[in-house]
Amino acid sequence: MKDSRLNTRLLLATDSLDWVMNRTIKQSLSLKNATPLSVESDENAIPSKPIETLYIHIPFCHTLCRFCSFHKVKFSEPLAREYFVALRQEIREVIAKGYRFNRVYIGGGTTTILEDELIKTIEMIKGLTPIREVSCESDPIYFKEGNPQLLNGLVDRMSIGVQSFDDKILKASGRFEKFGSGLEQADYVARAIALIPTVNLDMMYGFKTQTPESVHWDLKQTLRLKPDQITTYPLTIGIGKNRKKAGSLAGDPHALWPQFLAVKKALSGRYLMEFPWTFSRNFGQAVENKYVLDGEDCFGVGSGAFGRFGEQFRISSFDIQDYIQLIKQQQSGTCYTKQIESSALLQHHLMIMMGHGRLDNSVFYQHTGKTLWQAFPLEMSYLIGAGAIKKDGSQYVTTEQGQFIGLKMFTGFLSGMDYLREQARDLPLMHQELSAEIV
Ligand SMILES: C[S@@+](CC[C@H](N)C(=O)[O-])C[C@H]1O[C@@H](n2cnc3c(N)ncnc32)[C@H](O)[C@@H]1O
Ligand code: SF4
């Protein structure tokens, strides 16, 4: 089929996918039926084997970037110190209850905003329970202004948000004043790569001023630094209130396809595509993909953390004072749970399989007791019709168009997480006195 016809078919398919995903997210991720956590059911939920990831959220930033809808407030040192004390208490209690974890992932916000508190927290965890790997998010300026050598032996992997080396984009998103020019940030990132065992760089595309050529240029700057992993996020604009703010920075959604091809072209040969949004350095064999949302179980601690294990979402208080007071009273930091519908779990599997590039009927059947066609009659027809998957023996593999559709599904998933955060901010506070003050 001619390229232009293929492209038109793909763009029509992704437009309808965007529409369907927005509707499904609103239905399946509504928190209207979220229920307050009950202590008994919480204690019964402790799994006998380790949960894959303990996610720790640090909700403070010095200034706020225009595109970001993650949970964070402007930094205040006294509040942040009080927060870290509560956070450590929550972690101690969770471990004392019997929860065990393979990995720790510390995300933000700005995780390194109080380096001494971060170090104390990681040391405490390592003293309480064996942990295979500690992964931590960071921004580039930490490697100029902080003392990252103090994290030696404590942090195995750093995921550093660069987003772009293009000063125009850094200025538009509010990151130039904060973290320096693209050239300066490249210098800080080089220091990180020399110091930390595994470094991932987060890059973004889909901004208004970006073109396939500028995305290619950006990725070439990234390649020069030789990070172990590169994550390339399309700018997510969400489906709720954040949509307006992030949306003012976003380009035409149809511009994402040529930009995705530019990302692949820039990285091909030297990096392996693990997912259409994650690339690992090509040492001849794939680096283990450690992305926290791989669909593995995750237990969240701290204000604004989400957890997901089994068939439940667990949501911690999004109000920092409420969170601190709850922990002081030895109540759980997790306040609400939401049952995940089986159809939403299946959709998540489909996204991960599309991301992996392979829809394997027998593996899927072993996992769910259904064939792909039983679970996804409409979706399979749509994917075949859109030229996204083709038959390969007993399985289906994704085409390049299918990789892009997998990427769009992943952006839909990120929008869903934005939507959950947005609703979680409006859930009633759990701490009695604070909620009485508000009423
Ligand atoms: C929430 S930040 C935390 C790390 C650190 N504070 C930073 O700014 O680099 C983690 C990553 O989320 C991604 N992110 C934030 N908002 C996003 C959005 N609207 N669309 C896509 N990715 C986003 C960015 O790539 C960022 O590096
Ligand atoms: S992108 Fe990072 S630095 Fe910017 S507001 Fe979000 S968490 Fe803070």
Tab-separated table of C-alpha atoms and ligand atoms in Angstrom:
chain	number	residue	atom	x	y	z
A	1	MET	CA	0.000	0.000	0.000
A	2	LYS	CA	1.274	3.505	-0.844
A	3	ASP	CA	2.848	5.372	2.109
A	4	SER	CA	0.330	8.244	2.012
A	5	ARG	CA	-2.648	5.842	2.114
A	6	LEU	CA	-1.027	3.914	4.960
A	7	ASN	CA	-0.484	7.151	6.855
A	8	THR	CA	-4.078	8.313	6.339
A	9	ARG	CA	-5.355	4.935	7.535
A	10	LEU	CA	-3.110	5.147	10.609
A	11	LEU	CA	-4.126	8.704	11.491
A	12	LEU	CA	-7.827	7.846	11.178
A	13	ALA	CA	-7.235	4.802	13.377
A	14	THR	CA	-5.400	6.816	16.050
A	15	ASP	CA	-8.068	9.561	16.056
A	16	SER	CA	-10.736	6.998	16.811
A	17	LEU	CA	-8.463	5.352	19.392
A	18	ASP	CA	-8.002	8.711	21.206
A	19	TRP	CA	-11.757	9.144	21.322
A	20	VAL	CA	-12.409	5.617	22.620
A	21	MET	CA	-9.631	5.863	25.204
A	22	ASN	CA	-10.931	9.158	26.619
A	23	ARG	CA	-14.358	7.593	27.104
A	24	THR	CA	-13.010	4.378	28.607
A	25	ILE	CA	-10.698	6.221	31.006
A	26	LYS	CA	-13.592	8.315	32.303
A	27	GLN	CA	-15.645	5.183	32.917
A	28	SER	CA	-13.084	2.735	34.248
A	29	LEU	CA	-10.954	5.159	36.266
A	30	SER	CA	-13.720	7.144	37.899
A	31	LEU	CA	-13.122	7.461	41.642
A	32	LYS	CA	-16.826	7.964	42.378
A	33	ASN	CA	-16.942	4.444	43.764
A	34	ALA	CA	-13.566	4.575	45.590
A	35	THR	CA	-13.955	3.252	49.117
A	36	PRO	CA	-12.118	4.256	52.294
A	37	LEU	CA	-9.515	1.625	53.186
A	38	SER	CA	-10.710	-0.754	55.875
A	39	VAL	CA	-8.052	-1.910	58.346
A	40	GLU	CA	-9.220	-5.563	58.304
A	41	SER	CA	-9.241	-5.880	54.523
A	42	ASP	CA	-5.842	-4.154	54.442
A	43	GLU	CA	-4.348	-6.729	56.777
A	44	ASN	CA	-5.814	-9.597	54.786
A	45	ALA	CA	-4.269	-8.139	51.632
A	46	ILE	CA	-0.618	-8.626	52.663
A	47	PRO	CA	0.790	-10.936	49.966
A	48	SER	CA	2.993	-13.883	50.929
A	49	LYS	CA	5.615	-13.064	48.305
A	50	PRO	CA	7.402	-9.723	47.785
A	51	ILE	CA	5.600	-6.993	45.868
A	52	GLU	CA	7.737	-5.934	42.913
A	53	THR	CA	8.041	-2.215	43.703
A	54	LEU	CA	7.786	0.033	46.718
A	55	TYR	CA	6.956	3.437	45.188
A	56	ILE	CA	7.878	6.438	47.358
A	57	HIS	CA	6.538	9.868	46.415
A	58	ILE	CA	8.302	13.160	47.244
A	59	PRO	CA	5.777	15.920	46.447
A	60	PHE	CA	7.905	19.096	46.482
A	61	CYS	CA	9.445	21.240	43.730
A	62	HIS	CA	11.161	24.647	43.837
A	63	THR	CA	9.122	25.881	40.872
A	64	LEU	CA	6.550	24.116	38.746
A	65	CYS	CA	6.907	23.106	35.081
A	66	ARG	CA	4.011	24.025	32.805
A	67	PHE	CA	3.282	20.560	31.439
A	68	CYS	CA	3.457	18.593	34.690
A	69	SER	CA	0.383	17.218	36.426
A	70	PHE	CA	2.207	15.051	38.950
A	71	HIS	CA	1.397	15.634	42.602
A	72	LYS	CA	3.656	18.365	43.971
A	73	VAL	CA	3.559	21.633	45.913
A	74	LYS	CA	6.042	24.507	46.181
A	75	PHE	CA	8.924	23.594	48.470
A	76	SER	CA	8.812	24.676	52.102
A	77	GLU	CA	11.693	23.272	54.150
A	78	PRO	CA	9.888	22.863	57.512
A	79	LEU	CA	6.955	21.091	55.833
A	80	ALA	CA	9.250	18.886	53.753
A	81	ARG	CA	11.278	17.849	56.834
A	82	GLU	CA	8.086	16.992	58.703
A	83	TYR	CA	6.966	15.060	55.633
A	84	PHE	CA	10.130	12.935	55.480
A	85	VAL	CA	9.747	12.028	59.173
A	86	ALA	CA	6.180	10.850	58.480
A	87	LEU	CA	7.281	9.026	55.329
A	88	ARG	CA	9.911	7.029	57.208
A	89	GLN	CA	7.363	6.165	59.881
A	90	GLU	CA	4.951	4.920	57.214
A	91	ILE	CA	7.664	2.794	55.579
A	92	ARG	CA	8.707	1.308	58.934
A	93	GLU	CA	5.085	0.377	59.661
A	94	VAL	CA	4.501	-1.141	56.239
A	95	ILE	CA	7.595	-3.332	56.626
A	96	ALA	CA	6.642	-4.229	60.212
A	97	LYS	CA	3.228	-5.410	58.937
A	98	GLY	CA	5.040	-7.931	56.742
A	99	TYR	CA	5.133	-6.314	53.289
A	100	ARG	CA	8.323	-7.084	51.359
A	101	PHE	CA	9.589	-5.565	48.097
A	102	ASN	CA	12.067	-6.391	45.370
A	103	ARG	CA	12.733	-2.810	44.317
A	104	VAL	CA	12.351	0.713	45.548
A	105	TYR	CA	11.370	3.489	43.121
A	106	ILE	CA	11.536	7.067	44.440
A	107	GLY	CA	9.607	9.527	42.290
A	108	GLY	CA	8.460	13.097	42.478
A	109	GLY	CA	8.297	15.985	42.588
A	110	THR	CA	11.948	16.563	43.285
A	111	THR	CA	13.279	13.561	45.148
A	112	THR	CA	16.657	15.145	45.908
A	113	ILE	CA	15.181	18.369	47.312
A	114	LEU	CA	16.485	17.479	50.811
A	115	GLU	CA	19.445	15.240	50.110
A	116	ASP	CA	20.108	14.385	53.786
A	117	GLU	CA	16.504	13.264	54.283
A	118	LEU	CA	16.574	11.189	51.091
A	119	ILE	CA	19.790	9.461	52.184
A	120	LYS	CA	18.410	8.788	55.671
A	121	THR	CA	15.288	7.255	54.118
A	122	ILE	CA	17.172	4.934	51.746
A	123	GLU	CA	19.612	3.886	54.486
A	124	MET	CA	16.709	3.118	56.790
A	125	ILE	CA	14.992	0.909	54.199
A	126	LYS	CA	18.188	-0.956	53.400
A	127	GLY	CA	18.727	-1.549	57.124
A	128	LEU	CA	15.220	-3.013	57.520
A	129	THR	CA	14.822	-5.296	54.513
A	130	PRO	CA	16.857	-6.609	51.571
A	131	ILE	CA	16.236	-4.613	48.382
A	132	ARG	CA	17.543	-5.629	44.960
A	133	GLU	CA	17.608	-2.166	43.419
A	134	VAL	CA	16.936	1.466	44.312
A	135	SER	CA	15.826	3.685	41.459
A	136	CYS	CA	15.378	7.418	41.880
A	137	GLU	CA	14.105	10.263	39.687
A	138	SER	CA	16.056	13.476	39.516
A	139	ASP	CA	16.478	16.676	37.551
A	140	PRO	CA	19.761	17.663	35.859
A	141	ILE	CA	20.665	20.576	38.146
A	142	TYR	CA	21.047	18.269	41.115
A	143	PHE	CA	24.310	17.106	39.559
A	144	LYS	CA	25.612	20.674	39.676
A	145	GLU	CA	24.189	21.907	42.950
A	146	GLY	CA	23.906	18.755	45.049
A	147	ASN	CA	26.358	16.170	46.354
A	148	PRO	CA	25.384	13.165	44.245
A	149	GLN	CA	28.554	11.292	45.292
A	150	LEU	CA	26.765	10.814	48.643
A	151	LEU	CA	24.291	8.549	46.838
A	152	ASN	CA	27.070	6.135	45.906
A	153	GLY	CA	26.126	2.651	46.969
A	154	LEU	CA	22.596	3.811	47.808
A	155	VAL	CA	21.051	4.542	44.401
A	156	ASP	CA	21.558	2.024	41.594
A	157	ARG	CA	19.602	3.804	38.918
A	158	MET	CA	18.775	7.455	38.300
A	159	SER	CA	16.086	8.568	35.895
A	160	ILE	CA	16.876	12.163	34.959
A	161	GLY	CA	14.272	14.422	33.377
A	162	VAL	CA	15.809	16.446	30.557
A	163	GLN	CA	12.784	16.601	28.199
A	164	SER	CA	14.735	18.513	25.544
A	165	PHE	CA	18.113	20.141	24.954
A	166	ASP	CA	16.397	22.779	22.814
A	167	ASP	CA	16.390	26.099	24.697
A	168	LYS	CA	13.107	27.173	23.059
A	169	ILE	CA	11.306	24.186	24.553
A	170	LEU	CA	13.049	24.533	27.887
A	171	LYS	CA	11.907	28.184	28.032
A	172	ALA	CA	8.339	27.396	26.968
A	173	SER	CA	7.988	24.711	29.650
A	174	GLY	CA	9.574	26.771	32.441
A	175	ARG	CA	12.705	24.595	32.718
A	176	PHE	CA	15.350	26.949	31.291
A	177	GLU	CA	15.366	29.334	34.270
A	178	LYS	CA	15.252	26.394	36.626
A	179	PHE	CA	17.768	23.927	35.237
A	180	GLY	CA	19.858	25.984	32.771
A	181	SER	CA	20.335	25.898	29.009
A	182	GLY	CA	20.438	22.694	26.998
A	183	LEU	CA	24.248	22.866	26.835
A	184	GLU	CA	24.559	23.317	30.596
A	185	GLN	CA	22.142	20.468	31.281
A	186	ALA	CA	24.154	18.168	28.994
A	187	ASP	CA	27.176	18.914	31.161
A	188	TYR	CA	25.298	18.081	34.397
A	189	VAL	CA	23.927	14.868	32.907
A	190	ALA	CA	27.447	13.814	31.840
A	191	ARG	CA	28.495	14.093	35.509
A	192	ALA	CA	25.567	11.867	36.497
A	193	ILE	CA	26.493	9.247	33.914
A	194	ALA	CA	30.075	9.147	35.200
A	195	LEU	CA	28.839	8.592	38.755
A	196	ILE	CA	25.662	6.485	38.837
A	197	PRO	CA	25.678	2.794	37.740
A	198	THR	CA	22.579	3.068	35.496
A	199	VAL	CA	21.210	6.321	34.096
A	200	ASN	CA	17.980	6.820	32.171
A	201	LEU	CA	17.224	10.124	30.444
A	202	ASP	CA	13.593	11.213	30.021
A	203	MET	CA	13.027	13.071	26.740
A	204	MET	CA	9.734	14.448	25.448
A	205	TYR	CA	8.274	15.234	22.044
A	206	GLY	CA	4.966	16.556	20.722
A	207	PHE	CA	5.616	20.186	21.694
A	208	LYS	CA	4.208	22.857	19.364
A	209	THR	CA	7.540	24.001	17.962
A	210	GLN	CA	8.960	20.498	17.420
A	211	THR	CA	9.450	18.944	13.999
A	212	PRO	CA	10.829	15.516	13.048
A	213	GLU	CA	14.151	17.272	12.348
A	214	SER	CA	14.304	18.984	15.753
A	215	VAL	CA	13.305	15.739	17.527
A	216	HIS	CA	16.076	13.937	15.634
A	217	TRP	CA	18.542	16.674	16.672
A	218	ASP	CA	17.440	16.390	20.317
A	219	LEU	CA	17.944	12.634	20.365
A	220	LYS	CA	21.364	13.025	18.747
A	221	GLN	CA	22.409	15.296	21.662
A	222	THR	CA	21.155	12.589	24.025
A	223	LEU	CA	23.121	9.887	22.198
A	224	ARG	CA	26.370	11.799	22.625
A	225	LEU	CA	26.009	11.370	26.377
A	226	LYS	CA	25.594	7.562	26.045
A	227	PRO	CA	23.004	7.032	28.827
A	228	ASP	CA	22.083	3.409	29.557
A	229	GLN	CA	18.426	4.030	28.815
A	230	ILE	CA	16.379	6.697	27.065
A	231	THR	CA	12.660	7.137	27.699
A	232	THR	CA	10.817	9.193	25.105
A	233	TYR	CA	7.440	10.466	26.298
A	234	PRO	CA	4.933	12.106	23.972
A	235	LEU	CA	3.670	15.182	25.841
A	236	THR	CA	0.553	13.987	27.693
A	237	ILE	CA	-2.182	16.556	27.975
A	238	GLY	CA	-4.601	14.491	30.027
A	239	ILE	CA	-8.358	14.557	29.871
A	240	GLY	CA	-9.266	16.746	32.819
A	241	LYS	CA	-8.352	20.165	34.225
A	242	ASN	CA	-4.644	19.911	33.354
A	243	ARG	CA	-5.585	19.598	29.693
A	244	LYS	CA	-5.703	23.358	29.160
A	245	LYS	CA	-2.265	24.077	30.653
A	246	ALA	CA	-0.349	21.222	28.991
A	247	GLY	CA	-2.513	21.543	25.851
A	248	SER	CA	-1.253	25.091	25.226
A	249	LEU	CA	2.248	23.610	24.773
A	250	ALA	CA	1.212	20.691	22.568
A	251	GLY	CA	1.451	20.498	18.790
A	252	ASP	CA	-0.953	18.845	16.329
A	253	PRO	CA	-1.580	15.238	17.468
A	254	HIS	CA	-0.970	14.107	13.860
A	255	ALA	CA	2.596	15.445	14.105
A	256	LEU	CA	3.421	12.690	16.621
A	257	TRP	CA	3.702	9.910	14.017
A	258	PRO	CA	6.557	11.496	12.000
A	259	GLN	CA	8.202	12.511	15.275
A	260	PHE	CA	7.990	8.927	16.547
A	261	LEU	CA	9.684	7.778	13.329
A	262	ALA	CA	12.369	10.433	13.898
A	263	VAL	CA	12.994	9.076	17.420
A	264	LYS	CA	13.387	5.542	16.062
A	265	LYS	CA	15.672	6.670	13.271
A	266	ALA	CA	17.922	8.655	15.608
A	267	LEU	CA	18.288	5.753	18.057
A	268	SER	CA	18.386	2.829	15.662
A	269	GLY	CA	21.447	0.610	15.796
A	270	ARG	CA	22.868	2.040	18.989
A	271	TYR	CA	19.799	1.533	21.175
A	272	LEU	CA	17.283	-1.310	21.331
A	273	MET	CA	13.619	-0.460	21.460
A	274	GLU	CA	12.248	-2.304	24.510
A	275	PHE	CA	8.923	-0.511	24.225
A	276	PRO	CA	8.023	2.231	21.722
A	277	TRP	CA	8.739	4.638	24.609
A	278	THR	CA	11.824	3.008	26.189
A	279	PHE	CA	15.198	2.367	24.567
A	280	SER	CA	18.246	0.668	26.080
A	281	ARG	CA	21.853	0.829	25.001
A	282	ASN	CA	22.680	-1.913	22.597
A	283	PHE	CA	25.437	-3.989	24.143
A	284	GLY	CA	24.446	-6.946	21.987
A	285	GLN	CA	21.859	-8.030	24.545
A	286	ALA	CA	18.901	-6.155	26.010
A	287	VAL	CA	19.319	-4.356	29.340
A	288	GLU	CA	16.550	-5.424	31.709
A	289	ASN	CA	13.718	-2.964	31.345
A	290	LYS	CA	13.011	-1.437	34.731
A	291	TYR	CA	10.182	0.881	33.939
A	292	VAL	CA	8.024	1.118	37.061
A	293	LEU	CA	4.664	0.846	35.325
A	294	ASP	CA	5.358	-2.390	33.506
A	295	GLY	CA	2.188	-3.774	34.929
A	296	GLU	CA	3.932	-5.289	37.906
A	297	ASP	CA	2.580	-4.880	41.411
A	298	CYS	CA	3.461	-1.644	43.134
A	299	PHE	CA	2.840	-0.421	46.694
A	300	GLY	CA	2.780	3.372	47.082
A	301	VAL	CA	3.809	5.355	50.166
A	302	GLY	CA	3.807	9.092	50.763
A	303	SER	CA	1.313	11.795	49.903
A	304	GLY	CA	0.026	11.477	46.364
A	305	ALA	CA	1.284	7.916	45.860
A	306	PHE	CA	-0.670	5.287	43.984
A	307	GLY	CA	-0.290	1.602	44.439
A	308	ARG	CA	-1.644	-1.217	42.411
A	309	PHE	CA	-1.593	-4.785	43.444
A	310	GLY	CA	-3.871	-7.612	42.651
A	311	GLU	CA	-7.035	-6.063	41.339
A	312	GLN	CA	-6.960	-2.929	43.432
A	313	PHE	CA	-5.736	0.640	43.124
A	314	ARG	CA	-4.654	2.124	46.447
A	315	ILE	CA	-4.578	5.878	46.815
A	316	SER	CA	-2.754	7.842	49.509
A	317	SER	CA	-3.911	11.219	50.771
A	318	PHE	CA	-3.103	14.025	48.333
A	319	ASP	CA	-3.151	16.586	51.125
A	320	ILE	CA	0.289	16.770	52.729
A	321	GLN	CA	-0.938	17.939	56.158
A	322	ASP	CA	-3.665	15.291	56.140
A	323	TYR	CA	-1.046	12.662	55.267
A	324	ILE	CA	1.326	13.779	58.061
A	325	GLN	CA	-1.472	13.819	60.664
A	326	LEU	CA	-2.685	10.355	59.625
A	327	ILE	CA	0.779	8.904	60.005
A	328	LYS	CA	1.272	10.643	63.376
A	329	GLN	CA	-1.896	8.897	64.552
A	330	GLN	CA	-0.537	5.596	63.252
A	331	GLN	CA	-3.220	5.303	60.622
A	332	SER	CA	-2.481	4.063	57.139
A	333	GLY	CA	-1.183	6.567	54.551
A	334	THR	CA	-3.316	4.736	51.995
A	335	CYS	CA	-6.790	6.186	52.343
A	336	TYR	CA	-8.883	4.856	49.477
A	337	THR	CA	-9.047	1.771	47.330
A	338	LYS	CA	-10.690	1.194	44.024
A	339	GLN	CA	-11.444	-2.175	42.534
A	340	ILE	CA	-10.055	-2.449	39.007
A	341	GLU	CA	-12.604	-3.865	36.578
A	342	SER	CA	-11.467	-7.002	34.781
A	343	SER	CA	-12.033	-5.280	31.418
A	344	ALA	CA	-9.583	-2.512	32.458
A	345	LEU	CA	-7.001	-5.144	33.477
A	346	LEU	CA	-7.383	-6.807	30.075
A	347	GLN	CA	-6.908	-3.452	28.321
A	348	HIS	CA	-3.731	-2.978	30.341
A	349	HIS	CA	-2.450	-6.384	29.181
A	350	LEU	CA	-3.230	-5.411	25.611
A	351	MET	CA	-1.230	-2.174	25.965
A	352	ILE	CA	1.773	-4.035	27.414
A	353	MET	CA	1.606	-6.713	24.664
A	354	MET	CA	1.373	-4.021	21.957
A	355	GLY	CA	4.339	-2.308	23.613
A	356	HIS	CA	6.333	-5.554	23.609
A	357	GLY	CA	5.493	-5.979	19.929
A	358	ARG	CA	3.993	-9.444	20.278
A	359	LEU	CA	0.508	-10.767	21.034
A	360	ASP	CA	1.112	-14.365	22.015
A	361	ASN	CA	-2.121	-16.345	22.189
A	362	SER	CA	-0.813	-19.190	24.344
A	363	VAL	CA	0.891	-16.940	26.915
A	364	PHE	CA	-2.229	-14.784	27.066
A	365	TYR	CA	-4.452	-17.849	27.486
A	366	GLN	CA	-2.275	-19.238	30.303
A	367	HIS	CA	-2.493	-15.884	32.058
A	368	THR	CA	-6.189	-15.093	31.620
A	369	GLY	CA	-7.976	-18.290	30.556
A	370	LYS	CA	-9.147	-16.522	27.369
A	371	THR	CA	-7.900	-16.403	23.817
A	372	LEU	CA	-6.997	-13.026	22.313
A	373	TRP	CA	-10.134	-13.128	20.133
A	374	GLN	CA	-12.370	-14.023	23.096
A	375	ALA	CA	-10.956	-11.169	25.178
A	376	PHE	CA	-10.652	-8.542	22.442
A	377	PRO	CA	-13.049	-9.237	19.547
A	378	LEU	CA	-13.427	-5.543	18.620
A	379	GLU	CA	-9.873	-4.540	19.397
A	380	MET	CA	-8.361	-7.390	17.317
A	381	SER	CA	-10.501	-6.414	14.325
A	382	TYR	CA	-9.518	-2.768	14.800
A	383	LEU	CA	-5.794	-3.597	15.076
A	384	ILE	CA	-5.842	-5.788	11.972
A	385	GLY	CA	-7.911	-3.218	10.052
A	386	ALA	CA	-5.509	-0.437	11.040
A	387	GLY	CA	-2.542	-2.489	9.799
A	388	ALA	CA	-1.182	-2.512	13.377
A	389	ILE	CA	-0.659	-6.275	13.785
A	390	LYS	CA	-0.039	-9.187	11.442
A	391	LYS	CA	-0.113	-12.935	11.926
A	392	ASP	CA	3.161	-14.727	12.601
A	393	GLY	CA	2.553	-18.449	13.202
A	394	SER	CA	0.304	-18.765	16.243
A	395	GLN	CA	0.901	-15.196	17.349
A	396	TYR	CA	0.520	-11.644	16.088
A	397	VAL	CA	3.386	-9.195	15.809
A	398	THR	CA	3.150	-5.421	15.615
A	399	THR	CA	4.050	-3.489	12.484
A	400	GLU	CA	5.674	-0.040	12.760
A	401	GLN	CA	2.149	1.431	12.706
A	402	GLY	CA	1.279	-0.988	15.507
A	403	GLN	CA	4.239	0.258	17.556
A	404	PHE	CA	2.800	3.755	17.209
A	405	ILE	CA	-0.654	2.547	18.242
A	406	GLY	CA	0.993	0.851	21.260
A	407	LEU	CA	2.595	4.218	22.065
A	408	LYS	CA	-0.778	5.978	21.795
A	409	MET	CA	-2.245	3.380	24.172
A	410	PHE	CA	0.576	4.137	26.593
A	411	THR	CA	-0.171	7.893	26.404
A	412	GLY	CA	-3.796	7.017	27.083
A	413	PHE	CA	-2.617	5.116	30.151
A	414	LEU	CA	-0.607	8.173	31.334
A	415	SER	CA	-3.700	10.349	30.775
A	416	GLY	CA	-5.628	7.860	32.908
A	417	MET	CA	-3.070	8.285	35.704
A	418	ASP	CA	-3.465	12.089	35.377
A	419	TYR	CA	-7.216	11.681	35.629
A	420	LEU	CA	-6.845	9.546	38.786
A	421	ARG	CA	-4.554	12.167	40.364
A	422	GLU	CA	-6.970	14.931	39.512
A	423	GLN	CA	-9.910	13.166	41.168
A	424	ALA	CA	-7.801	12.004	44.120
A	425	ARG	CA	-7.067	15.653	45.014
A	426	ASP	CA	-10.813	16.151	45.581
A	427	LEU	CA	-11.452	13.067	47.728
A	428	PRO	CA	-12.569	13.908	51.290
A	429	LEU	CA	-9.692	14.149	53.798
A	430	MET	CA	-9.365	11.208	56.156
A	431	HIS	CA	-7.911	12.931	59.199
A	432	GLN	CA	-10.924	13.837	61.392
A	433	GLU	CA	-9.834	17.261	62.686
A	434	LEU	CA	-8.557	18.483	59.324
A	435	SER	CA	-11.693	17.422	57.502
A	436	ALA	CA	-13.831	19.090	60.217
A	437	GLU	CA	-11.882	22.364	59.700
A	438	ILE	CA	-12.653	22.258	56.004
A	439	VAL	CA	-16.351	21.556	56.517
B	1	LIG	C1	7.244	14.045	37.193
B	1	LIG	S1	8.899	14.178	36.646
B	1	LIG	C2	9.838	13.983	38.112
B	1	LIG	C3	11.327	14.128	37.891
B	1	LIG	C4	11.926	15.512	37.945
B	1	LIG	N1	11.229	16.362	38.821
B	1	LIG	C5	12.005	16.153	36.586
B	1	LIG	O1	11.370	17.147	36.360
B	1	LIG	O2	12.759	15.681	35.805
B	1	LIG	C6	9.177	12.606	35.834
B	1	LIG	C7	8.964	12.628	34.365
B	1	LIG	O3	7.599	12.743	34.064
B	1	LIG	C8	7.490	13.139	32.720
B	1	LIG	N2	6.334	14.018	32.565
B	1	LIG	C9	5.862	14.953	33.401
B	1	LIG	N3	4.761	15.545	32.885
B	1	LIG	C10	4.538	14.972	31.680
B	1	LIG	C11	3.571	15.149	30.644
B	1	LIG	N4	2.595	16.052	30.738
B	1	LIG	N5	3.665	14.363	29.541
B	1	LIG	C12	4.637	13.441	29.424
B	1	LIG	N6	5.575	13.237	30.353
B	1	LIG	C13	5.531	13.984	31.469
B	1	LIG	C14	8.764	13.898	32.370
B	1	LIG	O4	9.418	13.299	31.283
B	1	LIG	C15	9.588	13.803	33.639
B	1	LIG	O5	10.939	13.591	33.391
B	2	SF4	S1	8.422	17.983	35.834
B	2	SF4	FE1	9.626	17.578	37.657
B	2	SF4	S2	10.447	19.562	38.318
B	2	SF4	FE2	8.809	19.967	36.879
B	2	SF4	S3	7.024	20.309	38.195
B	2	SF4	FE3	6.990	18.147	37.540
B	2	SF4	S4	8.015	17.091	39.152
B	2	SF4	FE4	8.526	19.265	39.428
